[in-house]
Amino acid sequence: MKKIITLTVNPAIDKSTTVAGIKPNSKLRCAAPIFEAGGGGINISRVINELGGTSFCMYMAGGPTGTQMHELLVDLEIEQQVIPIAGWLRENLSVTDTTNNQQFRFGMPGPFVNEYEWKNSLRQLESILAPGDFLIASGSLCPGMPKDYFAQVSKIAQNEKAKFILDTSGEALINGAQAGTYLLKPNLGELATLCGVKSISFLDVEKVAKEFIRNNTCEILVISLGSQGAIMVTNEEVEYIAAPIVHQKSTIGAGDSMVAGMVYALAQGKPFTEVVKFGVACGTAATMTEGTQLCKKNDVEELNSWIMANTTTKKDLSVNA
């Protein structure tokens, strides 16, 4: 496999628990919490590890929560490199009400990152990238970081001839995508943001995606449709991959699992159609687990077999027309 490097600049300790009924102004007796390493790129490294692959996990962290993150990844035997910052790594909270199975997710802001700290992350990244590496930048930016941070990451990847995969949102996504990527995985709302429109209907998504491919440096565009699957657009083909219907327990980490599955398959040299099918299998499998858990290998393999047997490729050579 090619080397896979994940970059997470705003990681989090994901804490999940359950409670029998949620109501205001009351003391709620929760179950013992579960602590897991979280944040886009870190989740991707966890999934690749679960699938039997390896990755190099780079992330910014500081404070006691940063130490806890390091210990969690040591327990998972994931190779890591901490980029030190002064601020404490954030914590997120997920609470599931067992009386109705509703899930409440509380995302906290990240710590302030100063100019020296974020520039140091770029220097460290530049020092380890090699031609042919897969670099995945996933998750949000911390306060204090410039909106073009991922665009700067893209330029480093291009200089080092690495393949850059970006999974973020807002201005950070726009700037990073404009700088050039190997693979992007927006949802419909994020694709609309990239294309400067308010919304995109399902009927128009293929046309809009083709136009994006023509006008931007992006080899693989995968539009996530949530429980409906995904649409893949490249310079030579378009394919809709339907997701199997499963009993969903939590959608946390489904997008990260999908990206992880795609990059894992890419690193093995799989063709693009198989890459995206495997990604959809991983994303779907993640919804079958509770709380902040990610996909399980056995579920992924079963779902991928179903997808491979039930998807027909639509060839479209008019993308560049």
Coordinates of C-alpha atoms in Angstrom, one line a residue:
M1 CA 0.0 0.0 0.0
K2 CA 1.0 3.6 -0.6
K3 CA 1.7 5.7 2.5
I4 CA -1.4 7.4 4.0
I5 CA -1.0 10.5 6.1
T6 CA -4.0 12.1 7.9
L7 CA -3.9 15.7 9.1
T8 CA -6.3 16.9 11.8
V9 CA -5.9 20.5 13.0
N10 CA -8.9 20.6 15.3
P11 CA -9.2 17.1 16.9
A12 CA -11.5 16.2 19.8
I13 CA -12.0 13.8 22.6
D14 CA -15.4 12.4 21.8
K15 CA -17.4 11.6 24.9
S16 CA -20.6 9.6 24.6
T17 CA -23.2 8.5 27.1
T18 CA -26.9 7.5 27.5
V19 CA -29.7 8.7 29.8
A20 CA -33.2 7.6 30.3
G21 CA -35.1 10.7 29.5
I22 CA -33.9 14.3 28.9
K23 CA -35.8 17.2 30.5
P24 CA -34.7 20.7 31.5
N25 CA -33.7 21.9 35.0
S26 CA -33.3 18.3 36.3
K27 CA -30.3 16.3 37.4
L28 CA -30.0 13.6 34.7
R29 CA -28.3 10.3 35.7
C30 CA -26.1 9.2 32.8
A31 CA -24.4 5.9 32.1
A32 CA -20.6 5.8 32.4
P33 CA -19.1 7.8 29.5
I34 CA -17.1 6.3 26.7
F35 CA -14.0 8.3 25.6
E36 CA -12.8 8.0 22.0
A37 CA -10.2 9.8 19.8
G38 CA -12.1 12.0 17.4
G39 CA -11.8 14.7 14.7
G40 CA -11.9 14.1 11.0
G41 CA -8.4 12.9 10.2
I42 CA -8.1 10.9 13.4
N43 CA -11.4 9.2 12.7
I44 CA -10.0 8.3 9.3
S45 CA -6.8 6.8 10.8
R46 CA -9.0 4.8 13.2
V47 CA -11.1 3.3 10.4
I48 CA -8.0 2.5 8.3
N49 CA -6.6 0.7 11.3
E50 CA -9.9 -1.2 11.7
L51 CA -9.7 -2.3 8.1
G52 CA -6.2 -3.7 8.6
G53 CA -4.3 -0.8 7.0
T54 CA -1.8 1.7 8.5
S55 CA -1.6 5.4 8.4
F56 CA 0.5 8.2 9.9
C57 CA -1.7 10.4 12.1
M58 CA -0.7 14.1 12.5
Y59 CA -2.7 16.4 14.7
M60 CA -2.5 19.6 16.8
A61 CA -2.9 19.1 20.5
G62 CA -2.2 20.6 23.9
G63 CA -3.2 20.4 27.5
P64 CA -4.3 17.3 29.5
T65 CA -6.9 16.5 26.8
G66 CA -4.0 16.4 24.3
T67 CA -2.2 13.9 26.6
Q68 CA -5.4 11.8 26.7
M69 CA -5.6 11.8 22.9
H70 CA -2.0 10.6 22.7
E71 CA -2.8 7.7 25.1
L72 CA -6.0 6.7 23.2
L73 CA -4.0 6.5 19.9
V74 CA -1.2 4.5 21.6
D75 CA -3.8 2.0 22.8
L76 CA -5.0 1.7 19.2
E77 CA -1.4 1.2 18.0
I78 CA -1.8 4.1 15.5
E79 CA 1.4 5.8 14.5
Q80 CA 1.1 9.4 15.4
Q81 CA 2.9 12.8 15.4
V82 CA 1.7 15.5 17.8
I83 CA 2.0 19.1 16.6
P84 CA 2.2 20.9 20.0
I85 CA 0.0 23.9 20.7
A86 CA -0.6 25.9 23.9
G87 CA -4.4 25.5 23.9
W88 CA -6.2 22.5 25.3
L89 CA -7.6 20.0 22.7
R90 CA -11.4 20.2 22.7
E91 CA -14.0 17.7 24.0
N92 CA -17.3 16.9 22.3
L93 CA -20.3 15.3 23.9
S94 CA -23.0 12.9 22.5
V95 CA -26.0 11.9 24.6
T96 CA -28.5 9.3 23.6
D97 CA -32.0 9.3 25.2
T98 CA -32.8 5.6 25.7
T99 CA -36.5 6.3 26.0
N100 CA -36.8 7.3 22.3
N101 CA -33.4 6.7 20.9
Q102 CA -32.9 10.4 20.1
Q103 CA -29.3 11.5 20.0
F104 CA -28.1 14.9 21.1
R105 CA -24.6 16.0 19.8
F106 CA -22.7 18.9 21.4
G107 CA -19.7 20.1 19.4
M108 CA -17.3 22.4 21.2
P109 CA -15.1 25.1 19.6
G110 CA -11.4 24.3 19.2
P111 CA -8.6 26.2 21.0
F112 CA -7.0 29.3 19.6
V113 CA -4.0 28.5 17.4
N114 CA -1.4 31.2 16.8
E115 CA 0.6 31.9 13.7
Y116 CA 3.7 30.1 14.8
E117 CA 1.7 27.0 15.7
W118 CA -0.1 26.6 12.4
K119 CA 2.9 27.5 10.3
N120 CA 4.9 24.8 12.3
S121 CA 2.3 22.3 11.2
L122 CA 3.0 23.1 7.6
R123 CA 6.7 22.8 8.1
Q124 CA 6.3 19.4 9.7
L125 CA 4.0 18.2 7.0
E126 CA 6.4 19.3 4.3
S127 CA 9.2 17.4 6.0
I128 CA 7.5 14.0 5.8
L129 CA 5.5 14.0 2.5
A130 CA 6.9 12.0 -0.3
P131 CA 5.8 11.5 -4.0
G132 CA 2.8 9.2 -4.3
D133 CA 1.7 9.6 -0.6
F134 CA -2.0 10.1 0.1
L135 CA -2.5 13.1 2.3
I136 CA -6.0 13.5 3.9
A137 CA -6.8 16.8 5.5
S138 CA -10.2 16.4 7.3
G139 CA -12.2 18.4 9.8
S140 CA -12.6 22.0 10.8
L141 CA -10.0 24.8 11.4
C142 CA -9.3 26.1 14.8
P143 CA -9.8 29.8 15.7
G144 CA -6.8 31.8 14.7
M145 CA -6.0 29.8 11.6
P146 CA -6.3 31.4 8.2
K147 CA -9.2 30.5 5.9
D148 CA -6.7 29.5 3.2
Y149 CA -4.8 27.1 5.4
F150 CA -5.9 24.0 3.4
A151 CA -5.0 25.9 0.2
Q152 CA -1.5 26.1 1.6
V153 CA -1.6 22.4 2.4
S154 CA -2.7 21.7 -1.2
K155 CA 0.3 23.6 -2.5
I156 CA 2.7 21.6 -0.3
A157 CA 1.1 18.4 -1.5
Q158 CA 1.5 19.5 -5.2
N159 CA 5.2 20.4 -4.6
E160 CA 5.9 17.1 -3.0
K161 CA 3.8 15.2 -5.7
A162 CA 1.5 13.8 -3.1
K163 CA -2.3 13.1 -3.7
F164 CA -4.3 15.5 -1.6
I165 CA -7.8 14.6 -0.3
L166 CA -9.8 17.3 1.4
D167 CA -12.9 16.9 3.6
T168 CA -14.0 20.1 5.3
S169 CA -16.6 22.8 4.9
G170 CA -17.3 26.5 4.4
E171 CA -14.6 28.9 3.3
A172 CA -11.9 26.4 4.2
L173 CA -13.4 24.0 1.6
I174 CA -13.7 26.7 -1.1
N175 CA -10.1 27.8 -0.7
G176 CA -8.7 24.3 -0.5
A177 CA -10.7 23.1 -3.5
Q178 CA -9.7 26.1 -5.6
A179 CA -6.0 25.4 -4.9
G180 CA -6.5 21.8 -6.3
T181 CA -7.2 18.4 -4.9
Y182 CA -7.0 14.8 -6.0
L183 CA -10.3 13.8 -4.3
L184 CA -13.2 15.8 -2.8
K185 CA -16.2 14.4 -1.0
P186 CA -18.8 17.2 -0.6
N187 CA -22.4 16.6 0.3
L188 CA -25.1 18.4 -1.8
G189 CA -24.9 21.5 0.4
E190 CA -21.1 21.7 0.3
L191 CA -21.2 21.2 -3.5
A192 CA -23.6 24.1 -3.8
T193 CA -21.2 26.2 -1.7
L194 CA -18.3 25.2 -4.0
C195 CA -20.3 26.2 -7.1
G196 CA -21.7 29.5 -5.7
V197 CA -25.4 28.5 -5.7
K198 CA -27.9 28.3 -2.9
S199 CA -29.0 24.7 -3.4
I200 CA -28.7 21.8 -5.9
S201 CA -31.6 19.4 -6.6
F202 CA -30.9 15.7 -7.1
L203 CA -31.9 16.1 -10.8
D204 CA -29.2 18.7 -11.4
V205 CA -26.4 17.2 -9.4
E206 CA -24.8 15.4 -12.3
K207 CA -24.7 18.4 -14.5
V208 CA -23.3 20.6 -11.7
A209 CA -20.7 18.0 -10.8
K210 CA -19.5 17.7 -14.4
E211 CA -19.1 21.5 -14.6
F212 CA -17.1 21.5 -11.4
I213 CA -14.7 18.9 -12.7
R214 CA -14.2 20.9 -15.9
N215 CA -13.4 24.1 -14.1
N216 CA -11.3 22.8 -11.2
T217 CA -8.3 20.6 -10.5
C218 CA -10.0 17.5 -9.1
E219 CA -9.5 14.0 -10.3
I220 CA -12.3 12.3 -8.4
L221 CA -15.5 14.1 -7.1
V222 CA -17.7 12.1 -4.8
I223 CA -21.0 13.7 -3.8
S224 CA -22.2 12.1 -0.6
L225 CA -26.0 11.6 -0.5
G226 CA -26.1 10.2 3.1
S227 CA -28.3 7.2 3.4
Q228 CA -29.0 7.2 -0.4
G229 CA -25.4 6.5 -1.2
A230 CA -23.1 8.7 -3.4
I231 CA -22.5 9.9 -7.0
M232 CA -19.0 9.7 -8.4
V233 CA -17.8 11.9 -11.2
T234 CA -14.5 11.8 -13.0
N235 CA -13.3 13.0 -16.4
E236 CA -14.5 9.7 -18.0
E237 CA -17.4 8.4 -16.0
V238 CA -20.4 9.0 -13.8
E239 CA -21.7 6.5 -11.4
Y240 CA -24.5 6.4 -8.8
I241 CA -23.8 4.0 -5.9
A242 CA -26.9 3.2 -3.9
A243 CA -26.3 2.5 -0.2
P244 CA -27.9 -0.6 1.4
I245 CA -30.8 -0.1 3.7
V246 CA -29.7 -0.7 7.3
H247 CA -30.9 0.0 10.8
Q248 CA -29.1 3.2 11.7
K249 CA -28.0 3.7 15.3
S250 CA -25.8 6.8 14.8
T251 CA -24.6 8.9 11.9
I252 CA -21.5 10.2 13.8
G253 CA -18.3 9.4 11.8
A254 CA -20.2 8.1 8.7
G255 CA -18.5 10.7 6.5
D256 CA -15.1 10.1 7.9
S257 CA -15.6 6.3 7.5
M258 CA -16.5 6.8 3.9
V259 CA -13.4 8.9 3.2
A260 CA -11.2 6.3 5.0
G261 CA -12.6 3.5 3.0
M262 CA -12.0 5.3 -0.3
V263 CA -8.4 6.2 0.5
Y264 CA -7.7 2.7 1.8
A265 CA -8.9 1.3 -1.5
L266 CA -7.0 3.9 -3.5
A267 CA -3.8 3.0 -1.6
Q268 CA -4.4 -0.6 -2.7
G269 CA -4.6 0.4 -6.4
K270 CA -8.3 -0.3 -6.8
P271 CA -10.2 1.3 -9.7
F272 CA -12.2 4.4 -9.0
T273 CA -15.6 2.6 -9.1
E274 CA -14.5 0.0 -6.6
V275 CA -13.0 2.8 -4.5
V276 CA -16.3 4.6 -4.1
K277 CA -18.3 1.5 -3.6
F278 CA -16.0 0.5 -0.7
G279 CA -16.3 4.0 0.7
V280 CA -20.1 3.8 0.7
A281 CA -19.9 0.4 2.4
C282 CA -17.7 2.0 5.2
G283 CA -20.0 5.0 5.6
T284 CA -23.1 2.8 5.8
A285 CA -21.4 0.4 8.2
A286 CA -20.6 3.4 10.5
T287 CA -24.3 4.2 10.9
M288 CA -24.9 0.6 12.3
T289 CA -22.7 1.3 15.4
E290 CA -23.8 3.2 18.5
G291 CA -22.6 6.6 19.8
T292 CA -19.2 7.7 18.5
Q293 CA -18.1 4.3 17.3
L294 CA -17.0 4.0 13.7
C295 CA -17.5 1.2 11.2
K296 CA -16.6 -2.4 11.9
K297 CA -14.6 -4.5 9.3
N298 CA -17.1 -7.4 9.2
D299 CA -20.0 -5.1 8.5
V300 CA -18.0 -3.3 5.8
E301 CA -17.2 -6.5 4.0
E302 CA -20.8 -7.7 4.0
L303 CA -22.1 -4.4 2.8
N304 CA -19.4 -4.1 0.1
S305 CA -20.3 -7.5 -1.3
W306 CA -24.0 -6.3 -1.6
I307 CA -23.0 -3.1 -3.3
M308 CA -20.6 -4.8 -5.7
A309 CA -23.4 -7.1 -6.8
N310 CA -26.1 -4.5 -7.0
T311 CA -24.6 -1.5 -8.7
T312 CA -24.4 -0.8 -12.5
T313 CA -21.8 1.6 -13.8
K314 CA -23.0 4.4 -16.0
K315 CA -20.2 5.3 -18.5
D316 CA -20.3 8.9 -19.6
L317 CA -17.5 10.1 -21.9
S318 CA -19.1 13.5 -22.4
V319 CA -17.9 15.0 -19.1
N320 CA -15.3 17.0 -21.0
A321 CA -17.5 17.8 -23.9

